[in-house]
Tab-separated table of C-alpha atoms in Angstrom:
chain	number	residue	atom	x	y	z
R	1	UNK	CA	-4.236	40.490	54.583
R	2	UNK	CA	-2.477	39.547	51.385
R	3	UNK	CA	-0.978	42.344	49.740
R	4	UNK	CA	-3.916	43.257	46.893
R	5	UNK	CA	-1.096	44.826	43.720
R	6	UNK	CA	-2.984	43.656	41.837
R	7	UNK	CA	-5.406	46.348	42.180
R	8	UNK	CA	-2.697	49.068	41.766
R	9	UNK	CA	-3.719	50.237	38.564
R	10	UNK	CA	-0.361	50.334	36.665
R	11	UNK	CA	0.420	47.365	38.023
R	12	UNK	CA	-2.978	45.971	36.417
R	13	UNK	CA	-2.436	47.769	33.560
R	14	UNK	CA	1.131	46.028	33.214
R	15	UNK	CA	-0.122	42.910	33.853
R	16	UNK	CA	-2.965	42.838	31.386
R	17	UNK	CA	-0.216	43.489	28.803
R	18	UNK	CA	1.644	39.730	29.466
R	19	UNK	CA	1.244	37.310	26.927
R	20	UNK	CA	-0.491	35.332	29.676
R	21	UNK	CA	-3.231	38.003	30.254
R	22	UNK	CA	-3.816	38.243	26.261
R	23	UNK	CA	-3.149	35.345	25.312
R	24	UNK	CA	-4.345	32.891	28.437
R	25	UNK	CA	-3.287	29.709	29.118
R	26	UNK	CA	-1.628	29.200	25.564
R	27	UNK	CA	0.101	32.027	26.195
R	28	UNK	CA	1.701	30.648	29.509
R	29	UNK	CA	4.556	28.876	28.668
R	30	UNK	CA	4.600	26.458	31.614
R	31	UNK	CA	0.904	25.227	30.088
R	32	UNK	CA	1.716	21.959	28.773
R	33	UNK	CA	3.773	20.727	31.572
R	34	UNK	CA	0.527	21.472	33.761
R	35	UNK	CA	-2.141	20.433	31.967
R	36	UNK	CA	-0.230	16.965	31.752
R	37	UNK	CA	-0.459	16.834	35.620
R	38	UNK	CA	-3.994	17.727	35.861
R	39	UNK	CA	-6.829	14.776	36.307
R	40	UNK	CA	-9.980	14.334	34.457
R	41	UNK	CA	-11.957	17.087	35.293
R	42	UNK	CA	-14.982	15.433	34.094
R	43	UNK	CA	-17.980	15.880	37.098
R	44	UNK	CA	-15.647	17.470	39.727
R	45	UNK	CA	-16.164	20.160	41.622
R	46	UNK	CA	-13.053	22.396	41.093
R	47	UNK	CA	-11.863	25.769	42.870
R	48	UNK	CA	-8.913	27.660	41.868
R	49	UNK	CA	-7.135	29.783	44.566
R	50	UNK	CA	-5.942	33.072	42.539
R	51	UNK	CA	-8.203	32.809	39.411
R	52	UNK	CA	-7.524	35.774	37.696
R	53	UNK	CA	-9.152	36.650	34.438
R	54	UNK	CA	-10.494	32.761	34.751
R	55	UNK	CA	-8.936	31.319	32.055
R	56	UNK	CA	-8.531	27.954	33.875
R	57	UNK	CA	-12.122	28.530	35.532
R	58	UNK	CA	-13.387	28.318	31.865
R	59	UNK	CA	-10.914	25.571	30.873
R	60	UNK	CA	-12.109	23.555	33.676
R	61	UNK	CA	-15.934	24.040	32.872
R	62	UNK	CA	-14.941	23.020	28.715
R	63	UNK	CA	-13.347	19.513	30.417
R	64	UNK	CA	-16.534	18.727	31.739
R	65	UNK	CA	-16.141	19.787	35.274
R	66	UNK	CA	-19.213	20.036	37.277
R	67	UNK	CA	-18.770	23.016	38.968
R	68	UNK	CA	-15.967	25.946	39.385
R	69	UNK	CA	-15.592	28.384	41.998
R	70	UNK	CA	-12.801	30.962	41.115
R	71	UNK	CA	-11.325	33.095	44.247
R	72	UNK	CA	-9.059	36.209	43.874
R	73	UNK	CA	-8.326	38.930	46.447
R	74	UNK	CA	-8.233	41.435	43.382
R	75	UNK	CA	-11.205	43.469	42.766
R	76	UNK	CA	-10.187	44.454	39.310
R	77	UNK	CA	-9.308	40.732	38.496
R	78	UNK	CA	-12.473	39.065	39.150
R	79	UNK	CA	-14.134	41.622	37.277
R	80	UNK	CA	-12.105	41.191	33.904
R	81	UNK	CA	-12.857	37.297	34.897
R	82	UNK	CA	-16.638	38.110	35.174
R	83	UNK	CA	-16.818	40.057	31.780
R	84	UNK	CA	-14.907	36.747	30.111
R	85	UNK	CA	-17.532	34.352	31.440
R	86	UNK	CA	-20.869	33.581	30.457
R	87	UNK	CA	-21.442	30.193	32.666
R	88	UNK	CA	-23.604	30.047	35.479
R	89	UNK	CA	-21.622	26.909	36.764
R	90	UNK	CA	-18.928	29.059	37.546
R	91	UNK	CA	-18.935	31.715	40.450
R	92	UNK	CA	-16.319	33.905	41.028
R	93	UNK	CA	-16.036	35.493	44.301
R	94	UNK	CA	-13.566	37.567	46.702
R	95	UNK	CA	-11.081	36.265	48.872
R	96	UNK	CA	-7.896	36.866	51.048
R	97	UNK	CA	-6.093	33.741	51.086
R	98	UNK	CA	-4.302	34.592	54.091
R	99	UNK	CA	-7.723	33.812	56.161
R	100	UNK	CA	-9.838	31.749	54.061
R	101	UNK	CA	-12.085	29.208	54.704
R	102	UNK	CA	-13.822	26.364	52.723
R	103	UNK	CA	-16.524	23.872	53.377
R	104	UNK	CA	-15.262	20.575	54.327
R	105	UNK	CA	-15.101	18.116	51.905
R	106	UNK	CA	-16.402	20.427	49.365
R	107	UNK	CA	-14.330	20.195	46.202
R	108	UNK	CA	-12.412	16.831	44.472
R	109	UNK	CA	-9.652	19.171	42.717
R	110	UNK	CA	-7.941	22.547	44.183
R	111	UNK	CA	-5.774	24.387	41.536
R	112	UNK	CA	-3.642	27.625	41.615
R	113	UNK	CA	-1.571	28.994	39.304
R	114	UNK	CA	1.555	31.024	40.536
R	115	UNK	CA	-0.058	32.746	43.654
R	116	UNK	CA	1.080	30.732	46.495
R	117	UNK	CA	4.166	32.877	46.663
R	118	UNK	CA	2.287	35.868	47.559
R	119	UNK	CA	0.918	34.180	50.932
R	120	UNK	CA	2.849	34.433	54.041
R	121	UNK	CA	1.316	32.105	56.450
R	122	UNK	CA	1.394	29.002	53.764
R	123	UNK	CA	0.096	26.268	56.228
R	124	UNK	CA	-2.364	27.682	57.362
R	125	UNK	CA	-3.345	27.950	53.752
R	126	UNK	CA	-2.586	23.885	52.972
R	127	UNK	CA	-4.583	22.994	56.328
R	128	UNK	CA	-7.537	24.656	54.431
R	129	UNK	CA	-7.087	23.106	50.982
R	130	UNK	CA	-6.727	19.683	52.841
R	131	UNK	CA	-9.840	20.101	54.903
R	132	UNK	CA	-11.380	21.056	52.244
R	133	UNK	CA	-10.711	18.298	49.549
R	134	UNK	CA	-12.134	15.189	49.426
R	135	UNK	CA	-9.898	11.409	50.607
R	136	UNK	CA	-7.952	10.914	47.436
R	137	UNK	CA	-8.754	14.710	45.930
R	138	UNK	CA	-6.064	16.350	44.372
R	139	UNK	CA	-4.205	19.310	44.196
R	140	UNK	CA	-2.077	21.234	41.239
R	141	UNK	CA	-0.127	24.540	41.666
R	142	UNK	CA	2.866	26.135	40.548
R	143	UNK	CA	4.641	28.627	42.401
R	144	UNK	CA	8.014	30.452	41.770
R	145	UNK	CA	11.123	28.920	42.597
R	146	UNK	CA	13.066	30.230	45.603
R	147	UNK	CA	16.241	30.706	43.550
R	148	UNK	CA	14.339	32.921	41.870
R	149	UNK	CA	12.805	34.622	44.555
R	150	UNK	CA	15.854	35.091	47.129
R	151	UNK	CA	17.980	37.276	45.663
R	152	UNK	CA	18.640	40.646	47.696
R	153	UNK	CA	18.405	42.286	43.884
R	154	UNK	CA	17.616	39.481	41.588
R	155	UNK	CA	18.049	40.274	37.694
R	156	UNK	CA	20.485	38.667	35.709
R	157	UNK	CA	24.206	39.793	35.715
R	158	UNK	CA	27.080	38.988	32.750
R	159	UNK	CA	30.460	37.681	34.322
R	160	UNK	CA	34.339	38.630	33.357
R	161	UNK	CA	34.042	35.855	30.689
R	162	UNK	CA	30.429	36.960	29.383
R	163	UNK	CA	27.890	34.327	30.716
R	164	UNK	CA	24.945	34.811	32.161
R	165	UNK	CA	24.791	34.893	35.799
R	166	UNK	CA	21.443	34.966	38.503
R	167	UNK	CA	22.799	35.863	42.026
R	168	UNK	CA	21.770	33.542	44.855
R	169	UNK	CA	22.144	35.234	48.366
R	170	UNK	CA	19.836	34.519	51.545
R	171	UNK	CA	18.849	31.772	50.203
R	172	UNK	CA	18.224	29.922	53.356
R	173	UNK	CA	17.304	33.266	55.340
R	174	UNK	CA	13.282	33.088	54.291
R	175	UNK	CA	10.627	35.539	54.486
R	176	UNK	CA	9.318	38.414	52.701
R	177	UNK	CA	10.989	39.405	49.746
R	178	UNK	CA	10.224	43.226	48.140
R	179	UNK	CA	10.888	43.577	44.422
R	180	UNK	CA	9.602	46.250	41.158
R	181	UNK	CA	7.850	44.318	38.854
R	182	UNK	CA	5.115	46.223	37.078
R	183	UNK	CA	5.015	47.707	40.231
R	184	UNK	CA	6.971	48.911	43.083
R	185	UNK	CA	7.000	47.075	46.193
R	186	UNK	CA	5.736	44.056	45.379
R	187	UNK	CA	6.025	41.266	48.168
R	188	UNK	CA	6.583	37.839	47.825
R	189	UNK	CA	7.156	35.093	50.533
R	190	UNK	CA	10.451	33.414	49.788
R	191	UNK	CA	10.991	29.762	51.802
R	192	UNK	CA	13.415	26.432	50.219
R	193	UNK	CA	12.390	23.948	48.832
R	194	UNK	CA	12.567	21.139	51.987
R	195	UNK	CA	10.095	23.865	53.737
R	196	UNK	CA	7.421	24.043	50.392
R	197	UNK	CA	7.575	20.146	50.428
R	198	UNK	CA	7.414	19.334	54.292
R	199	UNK	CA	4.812	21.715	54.823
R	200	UNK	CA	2.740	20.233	52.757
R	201	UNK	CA	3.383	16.606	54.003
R	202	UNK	CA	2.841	17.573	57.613
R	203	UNK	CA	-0.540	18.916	56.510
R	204	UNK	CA	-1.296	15.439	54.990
R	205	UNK	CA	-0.692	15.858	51.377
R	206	UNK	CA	1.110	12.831	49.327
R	207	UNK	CA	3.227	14.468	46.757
R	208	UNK	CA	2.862	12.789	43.402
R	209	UNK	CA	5.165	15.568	41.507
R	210	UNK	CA	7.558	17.774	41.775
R	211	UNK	CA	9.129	19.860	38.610
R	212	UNK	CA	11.418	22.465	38.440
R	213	UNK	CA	10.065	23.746	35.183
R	214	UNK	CA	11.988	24.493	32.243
R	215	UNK	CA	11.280	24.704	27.982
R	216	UNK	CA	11.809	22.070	26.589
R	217	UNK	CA	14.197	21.944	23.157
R	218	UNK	CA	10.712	22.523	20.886
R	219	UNK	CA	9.443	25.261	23.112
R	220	UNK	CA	12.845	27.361	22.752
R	221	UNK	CA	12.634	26.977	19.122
R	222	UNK	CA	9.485	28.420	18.981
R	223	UNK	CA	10.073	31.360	21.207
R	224	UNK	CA	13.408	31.710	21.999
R	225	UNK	CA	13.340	34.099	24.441
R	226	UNK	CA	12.002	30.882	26.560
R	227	UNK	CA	16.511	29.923	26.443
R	228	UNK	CA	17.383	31.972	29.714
R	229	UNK	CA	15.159	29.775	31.471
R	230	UNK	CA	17.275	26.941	31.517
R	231	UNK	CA	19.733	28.620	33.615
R	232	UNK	CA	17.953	29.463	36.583
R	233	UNK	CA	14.460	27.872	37.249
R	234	UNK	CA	11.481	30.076	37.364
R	235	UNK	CA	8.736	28.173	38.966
R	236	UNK	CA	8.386	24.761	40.299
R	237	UNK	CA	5.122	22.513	39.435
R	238	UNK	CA	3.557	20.604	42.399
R	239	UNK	CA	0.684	17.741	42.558
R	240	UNK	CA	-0.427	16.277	45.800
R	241	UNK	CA	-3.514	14.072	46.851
R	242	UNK	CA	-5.175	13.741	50.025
């Protein structure tokens, strides 16, 4: 089963304090580069694999999407997401993504916002969203980037001449990765990129982008805390069709 920290309550309580949690998808600062992959939602039938409080679950309904079904192994999360949502064209329901199943042919648009890297066995996972999208449906995700994930002790370090430095070690030894972050012990799966992309093209998917995110020159300016992300990527963006 997929690790459930989310229901740790400090780490809940942490993570309801993010700009992202307050703020929701405005106050994700990898928003615009995402939205400008996503199709026109208008009539589809959507499901997003991690939904959280449902801030995309909603976003997708106000595009005109025909139906939403948000999934989330966290207790605590679908219920914030429940309280938030007032739509009976959206359901929200518990899942492990580990093991789950979908109805065949059952959805024209699968999104998921920074959860894949919590799942261990990742094809089986893509076999699923394939089966379960219709020819030509597509799929949007981010997830974060290995260089982020594979240090042994990641956090930044200064050098002898005062720059900013991210270690890189393991890189191409993947698997689990434990790290404190509003929590302890919080596991991630760390694999390269060549085995995020070829998995997904063995399970059929034709990747239309690939984006190691960073701000861009206007998004620094307005929050410059955003600068340290140019120099080590975060998260990479991903869209696919069937």
């Amino acid at each position: 089963m997929t690790q459930n920290i989310y229901d740790n309550p400090a780490f809940f309580e942490g993570y309801s304090q993010l700009r992202r949690s307050v703020e929701g998808l405005a106050g994700a600062a990898e928003w615009p580069a995402i939205r400008a992959l996503l199709p026109d939602l208008a009539g589809l039938r959507v499901v997003d694999l991690g939904c959280g409080y449902g801030w995309f679950c909603r976003h997708a309904r106000e595009q005109g999407a025909a139906s939403v079904l948000g999934l989330d192994v966290s207790e605590a999360m679908l219920a914030r997401a429940g309280s938030m949502t007032a739509d009976p064209a959206i359901r929200y329901e518990r899942a492990d993504l580990e093991t789950l199943e979908l109805p065949e042919a059952a959805f024209d648009f699968v999104y998921s916002s920074l959860t894949l890297h919590y799942i261990e066995d990742l094809p089986r996972l893509l076999a699923a969203i394939h089966k379960a999208l219709v020819p030509g449906g597509r799929l949007v995700f981010s997830i974060e980037h290995p260089i982020y994930m594979a240090p042994t002790n990641p956090g930044w370090g200064i050098d002898a001449e005062g720059r900013r430095t991210w270690p890189i070690d393991r890189y191409s030894a993947e698997g689990p990765r434990t790290t404190d972050w509003l929590a302890k012990g919080v596991i991630k799966h760390h694999r390269t990129i060549g085995t995020q992309l070829n998995a997904m093209i063995r399970q059929g998917f034709t990747i239309t982008h690939f984006e190691e995110w960073g701000p861009t020159d206007a998004e620094i300016a307005a929050e410059p805390s955003l600068a340290e992300e140019r120099d080590r990527p975060m998260m990479m963006l991903i869209a696919a069709h069937r």
